[in-house]
Amino acid sequence: MATNTSYMQIPQTLFASIDMGTSSFKLLIIRAYPNGKFLTIDTLKQPVILGRDLSSSCSISTQSQARSVESLLMFRDIIQSHNISRDHTRAVATAAVRAAENKDEFVECVREKVGFEVDVLTGEQEAKFVYMGVLQFLPVFDRLVLSVDIGGGSTEFVIGKRGKVVFCESVNLGHVSLSEKFGTCSGNFEEVLKMREYVRMVILEFGLVEKVKESGFEVAVGSSGTIRAIEKAVVSGYDRDFVDNVGDFGGCKRDWRLSRGELKGIVERLCCGGDGEVERVRRERFFKRRSEFIVAGAVLLDEIFELLGIEEMEVSGYGLGEGVVADSLAKVFDGYDLNANARWRSVVRLAMRFNNKKRVKAGAQCASIAKDIFEGLRKCDKLDNNQVKLIASFEDKDLEYLEAACLLHNIGHFTSKKGYHKQSCHIIMNGDHLYGYSTDEIKLIALLTRFHRKKFPRSHHAFLEEFPEQAKQKFRVLCAIVRLSVILQQNDCVNLRGVDFFHSYEGFKLVIKEARDQPYLPGSSQPTLDNIEAELEKELEHFKKFTSSDIQARIVGCGFIKQLK
């Protein structure tokens, strides 16, 4: 399907992937389009750690099966709440299940108690999906890529170009299995030395060095959580005594790359920083759940760099889970292009470079609300002639600008909360971050982030002087949508999957449902829909100005309906 097909005609669909890994289970929910556009809607990770069973036996224990079922039932509830069909849900299992003698029993247990059909991947399949995930994040489609993915029980190596796998190998080395075999390695020189010798022996026995040299590669890419954690540690200065935002990577200005020297600095700090209480607490605060296995993962990556002659590695924010979704897209949509929509991928990379997972998710939720409002407007044909012409002039690219601005509106938070909207605008305008967008398009996206809060831009604002008159009008409409979407997303009392925007004979209607069963901290005041009433009324006035039509917000709560006019 051509990439310039109208968004109103392209079916955008939610897909869910479940990665049942050796150390954790991960749920990924993505809104995907056949034109290659990915938008991560929700993620969840559960530390099941199946690898511990395999260190003492060859089977998954009853206790681990119970933990697995409990996590998967939670995932199932979330998937159902998004109304994702079974055809668009895929659960895959990797090294731990692959190596277990009772894997058939485990798979049957999941089928009976949860209803998921688990696909136990071979090492080669896992490597292929990792490569497909990388292609959804980095602009490396035309290059010969060596992808490295360090998991809990195995490490996948794959070399590919233009979506085709040239070589792949799954090696039985993982951060959980190595930690179980050699201890937590909290600074003990002998333990680290033994681990290094073992890693070298296994890699050489697989003949990996010769195979990689035979194929060659232009760029090395790391895609696993372990590699991303090490790259974040480099950016945050973990190898120094002073660390920015320890335990919270929200302050990181990421570069999505890792050099051999930088990696060695992190490994040295992890292995030689001392095993005292202060260093242990520091490591746990920084790496959190991953702290137990990070030493083994870092040492393994260091040996891979050394043996394969890697001087620098690019880091992908996507991996196996996104690759599984990409594979599903190829089956659902004929002619799906793994290299489609490269410029949208640059928007996603920028959002993930300056934001932590929480703020990336907030931006994605904001984009989803904005999309619903935008499409509600485009369906309307009951405005006056001038307004009908304005709404009819909106194109697919305007929706892309809108979603990009929503995804990027909060990237300025990495400096401080005060004035972050101005910082977001500055980053977009003054950095070479967005590929494939013209100067005017970048300015438009940047200004939408600049005016998503505080004062609404006047039509004669200095920032808009260079825009043609119709472009100014369109900008103010998009700005009103962004502002309203941000307000709705920021209020925990709103059910983000219960926001609907449509036109009726009475005018526009925005229907907002109250979120239920929200967890609140003891002693804190519970957020209510009344808290956003004043904000909504103020923003709805902007819609009235450009539509010349009444707009109402119906707030549907637990047993009541409140209408704003």
mmCIF file of C-alpha atoms in Angstrom, residues 27-395:
data_model
loop_
_atom_site.group_PDB
_atom_site.id
_atom_site.type_symbol
_atom_site.label_atom_id
_atom_site.label_comp_id
_atom_site.label_asym_id
_atom_site.label_seq_id
_atom_site.Cartn_x
_atom_site.Cartn_y
_atom_site.Cartn_z
ATOM 1 C CA LEU A 27 3.927 -6.269 27.226
ATOM 2 C CA LEU A 28 3.999 -3.812 24.339
ATOM 3 C CA ILE A 29 0.948 -2.139 22.814
ATOM 4 C CA ILE A 30 1.485 -0.243 19.576
ATOM 5 C CA ARG A 31 -0.764 1.708 17.264
ATOM 6 C CA ALA A 32 0.588 0.846 13.840
ATOM 7 C CA TYR A 33 -0.247 1.870 10.299
ATOM 8 C CA PRO A 34 0.564 0.000 7.087
ATOM 9 C CA ASN A 35 2.583 3.070 6.014
ATOM 10 C CA GLY A 36 5.187 2.203 8.671
ATOM 11 C CA LYS A 37 4.091 4.543 11.438
ATOM 12 C CA PHE A 38 4.578 3.188 14.962
ATOM 13 C CA LEU A 39 3.216 4.804 18.121
ATOM 14 C CA THR A 40 3.790 3.010 21.428
ATOM 15 C CA ILE A 41 0.613 3.294 23.503
ATOM 16 C CA ASP A 42 1.457 1.248 26.575
ATOM 17 C CA THR A 43 4.229 -0.893 28.041
ATOM 18 C CA LEU A 44 4.472 -3.074 31.119
ATOM 19 C CA LYS A 45 7.296 -5.187 32.496
ATOM 20 C CA GLN A 46 7.126 -7.953 35.110
ATOM 21 C CA PRO A 47 10.297 -9.487 36.681
ATOM 22 C CA VAL A 48 9.372 -13.171 36.437
ATOM 23 C CA ILE A 49 13.037 -14.370 36.129
ATOM 24 C CA LEU A 50 12.577 -17.872 34.724
ATOM 25 C CA GLY A 51 16.350 -18.169 34.378
ATOM 26 C CA ARG A 52 16.783 -18.938 38.068
ATOM 27 C CA ASP A 53 15.002 -22.259 37.618
ATOM 28 C CA LEU A 54 17.310 -23.376 34.843
ATOM 29 C CA SER A 55 20.437 -22.710 36.923
ATOM 30 C CA SER A 56 19.471 -25.507 39.326
ATOM 31 C CA SER A 57 17.397 -27.768 37.076
ATOM 32 C CA CYS A 58 16.305 -28.078 33.464
ATOM 33 C CA SER A 59 12.655 -27.357 34.130
ATOM 34 C CA ILE A 60 10.473 -24.343 34.906
ATOM 35 C CA SER A 61 9.280 -24.718 38.492
ATOM 36 C CA THR A 62 5.670 -24.691 39.673
ATOM 37 C CA GLN A 63 6.328 -21.390 41.449
ATOM 38 C CA SER A 64 7.667 -19.787 38.281
ATOM 39 C CA GLN A 65 4.702 -21.066 36.309
ATOM 40 C CA ALA A 66 2.384 -19.458 38.873
ATOM 41 C CA ARG A 67 4.258 -16.133 38.609
ATOM 42 C CA SER A 68 4.106 -16.382 34.834
ATOM 43 C CA VAL A 69 0.357 -16.976 34.797
ATOM 44 C CA GLU A 70 -0.216 -14.098 37.226
ATOM 45 C CA SER A 71 1.753 -11.694 35.013
ATOM 46 C CA LEU A 72 0.103 -12.898 31.816
ATOM 47 C CA LEU A 73 -3.390 -12.527 33.306
ATOM 48 C CA MET A 74 -2.507 -8.907 34.085
ATOM 49 C CA PHE A 75 -1.323 -8.448 30.497
ATOM 50 C CA ARG A 76 -4.518 -10.034 29.189
ATOM 51 C CA ASP A 77 -6.682 -7.586 31.156
ATOM 52 C CA ILE A 78 -4.771 -4.635 29.701
ATOM 53 C CA ILE A 79 -5.005 -6.022 26.171
ATOM 54 C CA GLN A 80 -8.747 -6.527 26.548
ATOM 55 C CA SER A 81 -9.189 -3.000 27.920
ATOM 56 C CA HIS A 82 -7.701 -1.724 24.641
ATOM 57 C CA ASN A 83 -10.064 -3.990 22.650
ATOM 58 C CA ILE A 84 -7.188 -5.608 20.780
ATOM 59 C CA SER A 85 -8.225 -8.667 18.817
ATOM 60 C CA ARG A 86 -6.584 -12.055 19.229
ATOM 61 C CA ASP A 87 -5.358 -11.869 15.636
ATOM 62 C CA HIS A 88 -3.328 -8.792 16.589
ATOM 63 C CA THR A 89 -1.939 -10.247 19.809
ATOM 64 C CA ARG A 90 1.170 -12.397 19.803
ATOM 65 C CA ALA A 91 3.026 -13.990 22.717
ATOM 66 C CA VAL A 92 6.558 -15.256 22.140
ATOM 67 C CA ALA A 93 8.935 -17.065 24.491
ATOM 68 C CA THR A 94 12.723 -17.019 24.257
ATOM 69 C CA ALA A 95 15.767 -18.761 25.776
ATOM 70 C CA ALA A 96 14.453 -19.939 29.158
ATOM 71 C CA VAL A 97 11.336 -21.599 27.761
ATOM 72 C CA ARG A 98 13.264 -22.801 24.720
ATOM 73 C CA ALA A 99 15.759 -24.657 26.948
ATOM 74 C CA ALA A 100 13.258 -26.032 29.489
ATOM 75 C CA GLU A 101 12.535 -29.766 29.423
ATOM 76 C CA ASN A 102 8.932 -29.071 30.398
ATOM 77 C CA LYS A 103 8.340 -26.308 27.851
ATOM 78 C CA ASP A 104 5.333 -28.142 26.362
ATOM 79 C CA GLU A 105 3.765 -28.391 29.806
ATOM 80 C CA PHE A 106 4.458 -24.691 30.388
ATOM 81 C CA VAL A 107 2.950 -23.656 27.048
ATOM 82 C CA GLU A 108 -0.149 -25.775 27.728
ATOM 83 C CA CYS A 109 -0.501 -24.229 31.207
ATOM 84 C CA VAL A 110 -0.514 -20.735 29.686
ATOM 85 C CA ARG A 111 -3.026 -21.798 27.041
ATOM 86 C CA GLU A 112 -5.448 -23.271 29.610
ATOM 87 C CA LYS A 113 -5.211 -20.600 32.318
ATOM 88 C CA VAL A 114 -4.672 -17.439 30.236
ATOM 89 C CA GLY A 115 -5.787 -18.259 26.708
ATOM 90 C CA PHE A 116 -2.569 -17.215 24.970
ATOM 91 C CA GLU A 117 -0.992 -19.338 22.275
ATOM 92 C CA VAL A 118 2.727 -19.084 23.012
ATOM 93 C CA ASP A 119 5.159 -19.198 20.121
ATOM 94 C CA VAL A 120 8.480 -20.578 21.417
ATOM 95 C CA LEU A 121 11.016 -18.916 19.144
ATOM 96 C CA THR A 122 14.150 -20.567 17.863
ATOM 97 C CA GLY A 123 17.323 -18.562 18.335
ATOM 98 C CA GLU A 124 17.303 -17.705 14.633
ATOM 99 C CA GLN A 125 13.701 -16.459 14.768
ATOM 100 C CA GLU A 126 14.469 -14.353 17.817
ATOM 101 C CA ALA A 127 17.474 -12.798 16.068
ATOM 102 C CA LYS A 128 15.397 -11.997 12.980
ATOM 103 C CA PHE A 129 12.715 -10.239 15.035
ATOM 104 C CA VAL A 130 15.394 -8.222 16.839
ATOM 105 C CA TYR A 131 16.693 -6.999 13.460
ATOM 106 C CA MET A 132 13.165 -6.104 12.317
ATOM 107 C CA GLY A 133 12.673 -4.097 15.500
ATOM 108 C CA VAL A 134 15.924 -2.201 14.947
ATOM 109 C CA LEU A 135 14.760 -1.194 11.459
ATOM 110 C CA GLN A 136 11.675 0.450 12.998
ATOM 111 C CA PHE A 137 13.885 2.773 15.054
ATOM 112 C CA LEU A 138 17.200 3.543 13.336
ATOM 113 C CA PRO A 139 17.808 4.692 9.718
ATOM 114 C CA VAL A 140 20.044 1.731 8.881
ATOM 115 C CA PHE A 141 17.918 -0.088 6.309
ATOM 116 C CA ASP A 142 20.441 0.330 3.481
ATOM 117 C CA ARG A 143 23.496 -0.532 5.596
ATOM 118 C CA LEU A 144 24.997 -3.896 6.534
ATOM 119 C CA VAL A 145 23.993 -4.060 10.198
ATOM 120 C CA LEU A 146 25.278 -6.249 13.015
ATOM 121 C CA SER A 147 22.567 -6.344 15.694
ATOM 122 C CA VAL A 148 23.416 -7.557 19.196
ATOM 123 C CA ASP A 149 20.689 -8.326 21.718
ATOM 124 C CA ILE A 150 21.737 -9.472 25.212
ATOM 125 C CA GLY A 151 18.942 -11.329 26.935
ATOM 126 C CA GLY A 152 18.714 -13.134 30.230
ATOM 127 C CA GLY A 153 19.569 -16.559 28.846
ATOM 128 C CA SER A 154 21.051 -15.962 25.417
ATOM 129 C CA THR A 155 22.540 -13.307 23.167
ATOM 130 C CA GLU A 156 21.346 -12.943 19.595
ATOM 131 C CA PHE A 157 23.637 -11.829 16.785
ATOM 132 C CA VAL A 158 22.200 -11.018 13.378
ATOM 133 C CA ILE A 159 23.679 -9.360 10.289
ATOM 134 C CA GLY A 160 21.216 -7.960 7.798
ATOM 135 C CA LYS A 161 20.756 -5.480 4.991
ATOM 136 C CA ARG A 162 17.616 -4.006 3.408
ATOM 137 C CA GLY A 163 15.400 -6.181 5.598
ATOM 138 C CA LYS A 164 17.110 -9.436 4.623
ATOM 139 C CA VAL A 165 19.029 -11.545 7.151
ATOM 140 C CA VAL A 166 22.529 -12.423 5.957
ATOM 141 C CA PHE A 167 23.644 -14.297 9.078
ATOM 142 C CA CYS A 168 22.249 -14.967 12.541
ATOM 143 C CA GLU A 169 23.370 -16.879 15.616
ATOM 144 C CA SER A 170 21.974 -17.365 19.105
ATOM 145 C CA VAL A 171 24.693 -17.919 21.723
ATOM 146 C CA ASN A 172 23.919 -19.399 25.148
ATOM 147 C CA LEU A 173 25.185 -16.412 27.109
ATOM 148 C CA GLY A 174 22.875 -14.097 29.030
ATOM 149 C CA HIS A 175 23.047 -11.701 31.959
ATOM 150 C CA VAL A 176 20.849 -13.900 34.193
ATOM 151 C CA SER A 177 22.574 -17.204 33.378
ATOM 152 C CA LEU A 178 26.022 -15.643 33.851
ATOM 153 C CA SER A 179 24.999 -14.070 37.161
ATOM 154 C CA GLU A 180 23.662 -17.390 38.392
ATOM 155 C CA LYS A 181 26.812 -19.181 37.327
ATOM 156 C CA PHE A 182 29.375 -16.714 38.708
ATOM 157 C CA GLY A 183 27.466 -14.865 41.422
ATOM 158 C CA THR A 184 26.449 -11.233 41.387
ATOM 159 C CA CYS A 185 30.060 -10.148 40.753
ATOM 160 C CA SER A 186 29.918 -7.189 43.134
ATOM 161 C CA GLY A 187 33.532 -6.228 42.555
ATOM 162 C CA ASN A 188 35.314 -9.557 43.048
ATOM 163 C CA PHE A 189 38.222 -9.590 40.588
ATOM 164 C CA GLU A 190 38.457 -13.394 40.409
ATOM 165 C CA GLU A 191 34.747 -13.792 39.662
ATOM 166 C CA VAL A 192 34.931 -11.243 36.866
ATOM 167 C CA LEU A 193 38.055 -12.872 35.409
ATOM 168 C CA LYS A 194 36.412 -16.317 35.404
ATOM 169 C CA MET A 195 33.335 -14.867 33.764
ATOM 170 C CA ARG A 196 35.406 -13.215 31.038
ATOM 171 C CA GLU A 197 37.265 -16.448 30.308
ATOM 172 C CA TYR A 198 33.997 -18.361 30.105
ATOM 173 C CA VAL A 199 32.407 -15.799 27.762
ATOM 174 C CA ARG A 200 35.424 -15.900 25.437
ATOM 175 C CA MET A 201 35.419 -19.706 25.407
ATOM 176 C CA VAL A 202 31.715 -19.939 24.483
ATOM 177 C CA ILE A 203 31.916 -17.276 21.760
ATOM 178 C CA LEU A 204 35.012 -18.921 20.217
ATOM 179 C CA GLU A 205 33.415 -22.377 20.372
ATOM 180 C CA PHE A 206 30.459 -21.044 18.371
ATOM 181 C CA GLY A 207 32.902 -19.788 15.747
ATOM 182 C CA LEU A 208 31.150 -16.437 15.998
ATOM 183 C CA VAL A 209 34.219 -14.291 15.362
ATOM 184 C CA GLU A 210 35.031 -15.998 12.076
ATOM 185 C CA LYS A 211 31.401 -15.973 10.930
ATOM 186 C CA VAL A 212 30.997 -12.258 11.636
ATOM 187 C CA LYS A 213 34.274 -11.410 9.917
ATOM 188 C CA GLU A 214 33.220 -13.451 6.897
ATOM 189 C CA SER A 215 29.974 -11.500 6.522
ATOM 190 C CA GLY A 216 31.374 -8.170 7.667
ATOM 191 C CA PHE A 217 29.280 -5.223 8.880
ATOM 192 C CA GLU A 218 29.132 -1.462 8.429
ATOM 193 C CA VAL A 219 27.453 -0.533 11.703
ATOM 194 C CA ALA A 220 26.913 -2.343 15.011
ATOM 195 C CA VAL A 221 23.604 -1.858 16.834
ATOM 196 C CA GLY A 222 22.628 -2.888 20.368
ATOM 197 C CA SER A 223 18.922 -3.385 21.014
ATOM 198 C CA SER A 224 18.434 -4.982 24.433
ATOM 199 C CA GLY A 225 17.440 -3.438 27.753
ATOM 200 C CA THR A 226 20.882 -4.228 29.155
ATOM 201 C CA ILE A 227 22.637 -2.294 26.382
ATOM 202 C CA ARG A 228 20.209 0.611 26.690
ATOM 203 C CA ALA A 229 20.827 0.732 30.447
ATOM 204 C CA ILE A 230 24.595 0.888 29.898
ATOM 205 C CA GLU A 231 24.206 3.647 27.317
ATOM 206 C CA LYS A 232 22.044 5.617 29.781
ATOM 207 C CA ALA A 233 24.722 5.084 32.410
ATOM 208 C CA VAL A 234 27.295 6.621 30.056
ATOM 209 C CA VAL A 235 25.104 9.666 29.368
ATOM 210 C CA SER A 236 24.357 10.168 33.067
ATOM 211 C CA GLY A 237 27.998 9.825 34.093
ATOM 212 C CA TYR A 238 27.671 6.697 36.175
ATOM 213 C CA ASP A 239 31.422 6.104 35.929
ATOM 214 C CA ARG A 240 31.998 9.428 37.677
ATOM 215 C CA ASP A 241 31.458 10.219 41.353
ATOM 216 C CA PHE A 242 28.697 12.660 40.444
ATOM 217 C CA VAL A 243 25.691 11.283 38.579
ATOM 218 C CA ASP A 244 22.870 13.314 37.074
ATOM 219 C CA ASN A 245 19.436 12.221 38.275
ATOM 220 C CA VAL A 246 20.522 8.922 39.827
ATOM 221 C CA GLY A 247 17.759 6.382 39.460
ATOM 222 C CA ASP A 248 15.775 8.606 37.092
ATOM 223 C CA PHE A 249 16.967 8.720 33.508
ATOM 224 C CA GLY A 250 14.559 11.590 32.777
ATOM 225 C CA GLY A 251 17.466 14.034 32.805
ATOM 226 C CA CYS A 252 19.479 12.182 30.183
ATOM 227 C CA LYS A 253 20.164 13.814 26.848
ATOM 228 C CA ARG A 254 20.771 10.631 24.943
ATOM 229 C CA ASP A 255 22.881 10.223 21.848
ATOM 230 C CA TRP A 256 21.872 6.635 21.030
ATOM 231 C CA ARG A 257 25.468 5.451 20.727
ATOM 232 C CA LEU A 258 28.153 3.846 22.875
ATOM 233 C CA SER A 259 31.932 3.785 22.294
ATOM 234 C CA ARG A 260 34.378 1.121 23.444
ATOM 235 C CA GLY A 261 36.085 3.576 25.796
ATOM 236 C CA GLU A 262 32.767 4.644 27.350
ATOM 237 C CA LEU A 263 31.772 1.020 27.872
ATOM 238 C CA LYS A 264 35.075 0.248 29.585
ATOM 239 C CA GLY A 265 34.531 3.183 31.935
ATOM 240 C CA ILE A 266 31.162 1.754 33.051
ATOM 241 C CA VAL A 267 32.560 -1.784 33.397
ATOM 242 C CA GLU A 268 35.451 -0.524 35.504
ATOM 243 C CA ARG A 269 33.101 1.357 37.812
ATOM 244 C CA LEU A 270 30.793 -1.665 38.158
ATOM 245 C CA CYS A 271 33.607 -4.136 38.780
ATOM 246 C CA CYS A 272 36.119 -1.994 40.683
ATOM 247 C CA GLY A 273 33.949 0.613 42.331
ATOM 248 C CA GLY A 274 34.011 -1.353 45.551
ATOM 249 C CA ASP A 275 31.484 -3.690 47.119
ATOM 250 C CA GLY A 276 30.636 -1.478 50.069
ATOM 251 C CA GLU A 277 27.139 -0.532 51.105
ATOM 252 C CA VAL A 278 27.369 2.917 49.533
ATOM 253 C CA GLU A 279 28.292 1.529 46.113
ATOM 254 C CA ARG A 280 25.628 -1.181 46.327
ATOM 255 C CA VAL A 281 22.917 1.377 47.135
ATOM 256 C CA ARG A 282 24.177 3.625 44.367
ATOM 257 C CA ARG A 283 23.979 0.784 41.836
ATOM 258 C CA GLU A 284 20.492 -0.243 42.942
ATOM 259 C CA ARG A 285 19.211 3.329 42.748
ATOM 260 C CA PHE A 286 20.623 3.772 39.286
ATOM 261 C CA PHE A 287 19.847 0.422 37.643
ATOM 262 C CA LYS A 288 16.892 -0.552 39.862
ATOM 263 C CA ARG A 289 15.659 -4.088 39.071
ATOM 264 C CA ARG A 290 18.444 -4.570 36.576
ATOM 265 C CA SER A 291 21.135 -3.953 39.212
ATOM 266 C CA GLU A 292 21.349 -7.640 40.134
ATOM 267 C CA PHE A 293 22.429 -8.608 36.617
ATOM 268 C CA ILE A 294 24.034 -5.470 35.220
ATOM 269 C CA VAL A 295 27.638 -6.493 36.003
ATOM 270 C CA ALA A 296 27.293 -9.714 33.999
ATOM 271 C CA GLY A 297 25.602 -7.854 31.141
ATOM 272 C CA ALA A 298 28.295 -5.172 31.022
ATOM 273 C CA VAL A 299 31.161 -7.682 31.122
ATOM 274 C CA LEU A 300 29.517 -9.742 28.370
ATOM 275 C CA LEU A 301 29.082 -6.661 26.183
ATOM 276 C CA ASP A 302 32.692 -5.623 26.826
ATOM 277 C CA GLU A 303 33.929 -9.013 25.611
ATOM 278 C CA ILE A 304 31.690 -8.809 22.524
ATOM 279 C CA PHE A 305 33.195 -5.409 21.654
ATOM 280 C CA GLU A 306 36.685 -6.805 22.116
ATOM 281 C CA LEU A 307 36.272 -10.064 20.201
ATOM 282 C CA LEU A 308 34.298 -8.619 17.274
ATOM 283 C CA GLY A 309 36.398 -5.464 16.975
ATOM 284 C CA ILE A 310 33.529 -3.053 17.659
ATOM 285 C CA GLU A 311 34.686 0.516 18.295
ATOM 286 C CA GLU A 312 31.262 2.137 18.480
ATOM 287 C CA MET A 313 27.731 0.785 18.767
ATOM 288 C CA GLU A 314 24.500 2.567 17.923
ATOM 289 C CA VAL A 315 21.706 1.885 20.394
ATOM 290 C CA SER A 316 18.124 1.106 19.365
ATOM 291 C CA GLY A 317 15.135 1.982 21.486
ATOM 292 C CA TYR A 318 13.246 -0.865 19.799
ATOM 293 C CA GLY A 319 13.974 -4.568 19.794
ATOM 294 C CA LEU A 320 12.268 -7.940 19.886
ATOM 295 C CA GLY A 321 8.773 -6.738 20.839
ATOM 296 C CA GLU A 322 8.599 -4.169 18.054
ATOM 297 C CA GLY A 323 10.017 -6.735 15.634
ATOM 298 C CA VAL A 324 7.186 -9.106 16.493
ATOM 299 C CA VAL A 325 4.674 -6.331 15.743
ATOM 300 C CA ALA A 326 6.447 -5.528 12.457
ATOM 301 C CA ASP A 327 6.183 -9.194 11.491
ATOM 302 C CA SER A 328 2.467 -9.138 12.326
ATOM 303 C CA LEU A 329 2.013 -6.009 10.196
ATOM 304 C CA ALA A 330 3.650 -7.748 7.239
ATOM 305 C CA LYS A 331 1.048 -10.517 7.555
ATOM 306 C CA VAL A 332 -1.942 -8.182 8.008
ATOM 307 C CA PHE A 333 -1.046 -5.587 5.353
ATOM 308 C CA ASP A 334 0.158 -6.739 1.941
ATOM 309 C CA GLY A 335 3.318 -5.014 0.790
ATOM 310 C CA TYR A 336 4.246 -3.653 4.221
ATOM 311 C CA ASP A 337 7.541 -1.753 3.913
ATOM 312 C CA LEU A 338 10.043 -2.166 6.768
ATOM 313 C CA ASN A 339 11.720 1.071 5.672
ATOM 314 C CA ALA A 340 8.575 3.185 5.407
ATOM 315 C CA ASN A 341 8.066 6.524 7.141
ATOM 316 C CA ALA A 342 11.663 7.231 8.115
ATOM 317 C CA ARG A 343 10.838 10.767 9.155
ATOM 318 C CA TRP A 344 8.273 9.636 11.722
ATOM 319 C CA ARG A 345 10.916 7.370 13.245
ATOM 320 C CA SER A 346 13.092 10.450 13.779
ATOM 321 C CA VAL A 347 10.242 11.998 15.809
ATOM 322 C CA VAL A 348 10.073 8.888 17.999
ATOM 323 C CA ARG A 349 13.862 8.866 18.500
ATOM 324 C CA LEU A 350 13.809 12.513 19.562
ATOM 325 C CA ALA A 351 10.990 11.891 22.047
ATOM 326 C CA MET A 352 12.845 8.932 23.565
ATOM 327 C CA ARG A 353 16.173 10.769 23.570
ATOM 328 C CA PHE A 354 15.035 13.490 25.979
ATOM 329 C CA ASN A 355 12.195 11.739 27.824
ATOM 330 C CA ASN A 356 11.863 8.867 30.247
ATOM 331 C CA LYS A 357 9.302 6.122 29.632
ATOM 332 C CA LYS A 358 6.596 7.878 31.652
ATOM 333 C CA ARG A 359 6.756 11.059 29.601
ATOM 334 C CA VAL A 360 7.030 9.161 26.299
ATOM 335 C CA LYS A 361 3.835 7.327 27.236
ATOM 336 C CA ALA A 362 2.158 10.630 28.176
ATOM 337 C CA GLY A 363 3.080 12.070 24.776
ATOM 338 C CA ALA A 364 1.675 9.007 22.998
ATOM 339 C CA GLN A 365 -1.585 9.252 24.950
ATOM 340 C CA CYS A 366 -1.819 12.934 24.078
ATOM 341 C CA ALA A 367 -1.266 12.107 20.393
ATOM 342 C CA SER A 368 -4.064 9.520 20.472
ATOM 343 C CA ILE A 369 -6.551 12.024 21.900
ATOM 344 C CA ALA A 370 -5.465 14.666 19.384
ATOM 345 C CA LYS A 371 -5.947 12.237 16.517
ATOM 346 C CA ASP A 372 -9.541 11.505 17.598
ATOM 347 C CA ILE A 373 -10.367 15.223 17.800
ATOM 348 C CA PHE A 374 -8.683 15.924 14.439
ATOM 349 C CA GLU A 375 -10.621 13.180 12.687
ATOM 350 C CA GLY A 376 -13.842 14.321 14.376
ATOM 351 C CA LEU A 377 -13.332 17.762 12.869
ATOM 352 C CA ARG A 378 -12.555 16.392 9.401
ATOM 353 C CA LYS A 379 -15.827 14.500 9.338
ATOM 354 C CA CYS A 380 -17.855 17.642 9.980
ATOM 355 C CA ASP A 381 -19.678 19.309 7.085
ATOM 356 C CA LYS A 382 -22.143 21.527 8.999
ATOM 357 C CA LEU A 383 -20.031 24.633 9.516
ATOM 358 C CA ASP A 384 -20.283 27.878 7.553
ATOM 359 C CA ASN A 385 -18.605 27.977 4.155
ATOM 360 C CA ASN A 386 -15.346 29.543 5.330
ATOM 361 C CA GLN A 387 -14.942 27.083 8.190
ATOM 362 C CA VAL A 388 -15.840 24.114 5.964
ATOM 363 C CA LYS A 389 -13.134 25.222 3.535
ATOM 364 C CA LEU A 390 -10.607 25.543 6.362
ATOM 365 C CA ILE A 391 -11.361 22.093 7.809
ATOM 366 C CA ALA A 392 -11.466 20.574 4.312
ATOM 367 C CA SER A 393 -7.992 21.961 3.658
ATOM 368 C CA PHE A 394 -6.486 19.790 6.380
ATOM 369 C CA GLU A 395 -4.270 17.082 4.929
#
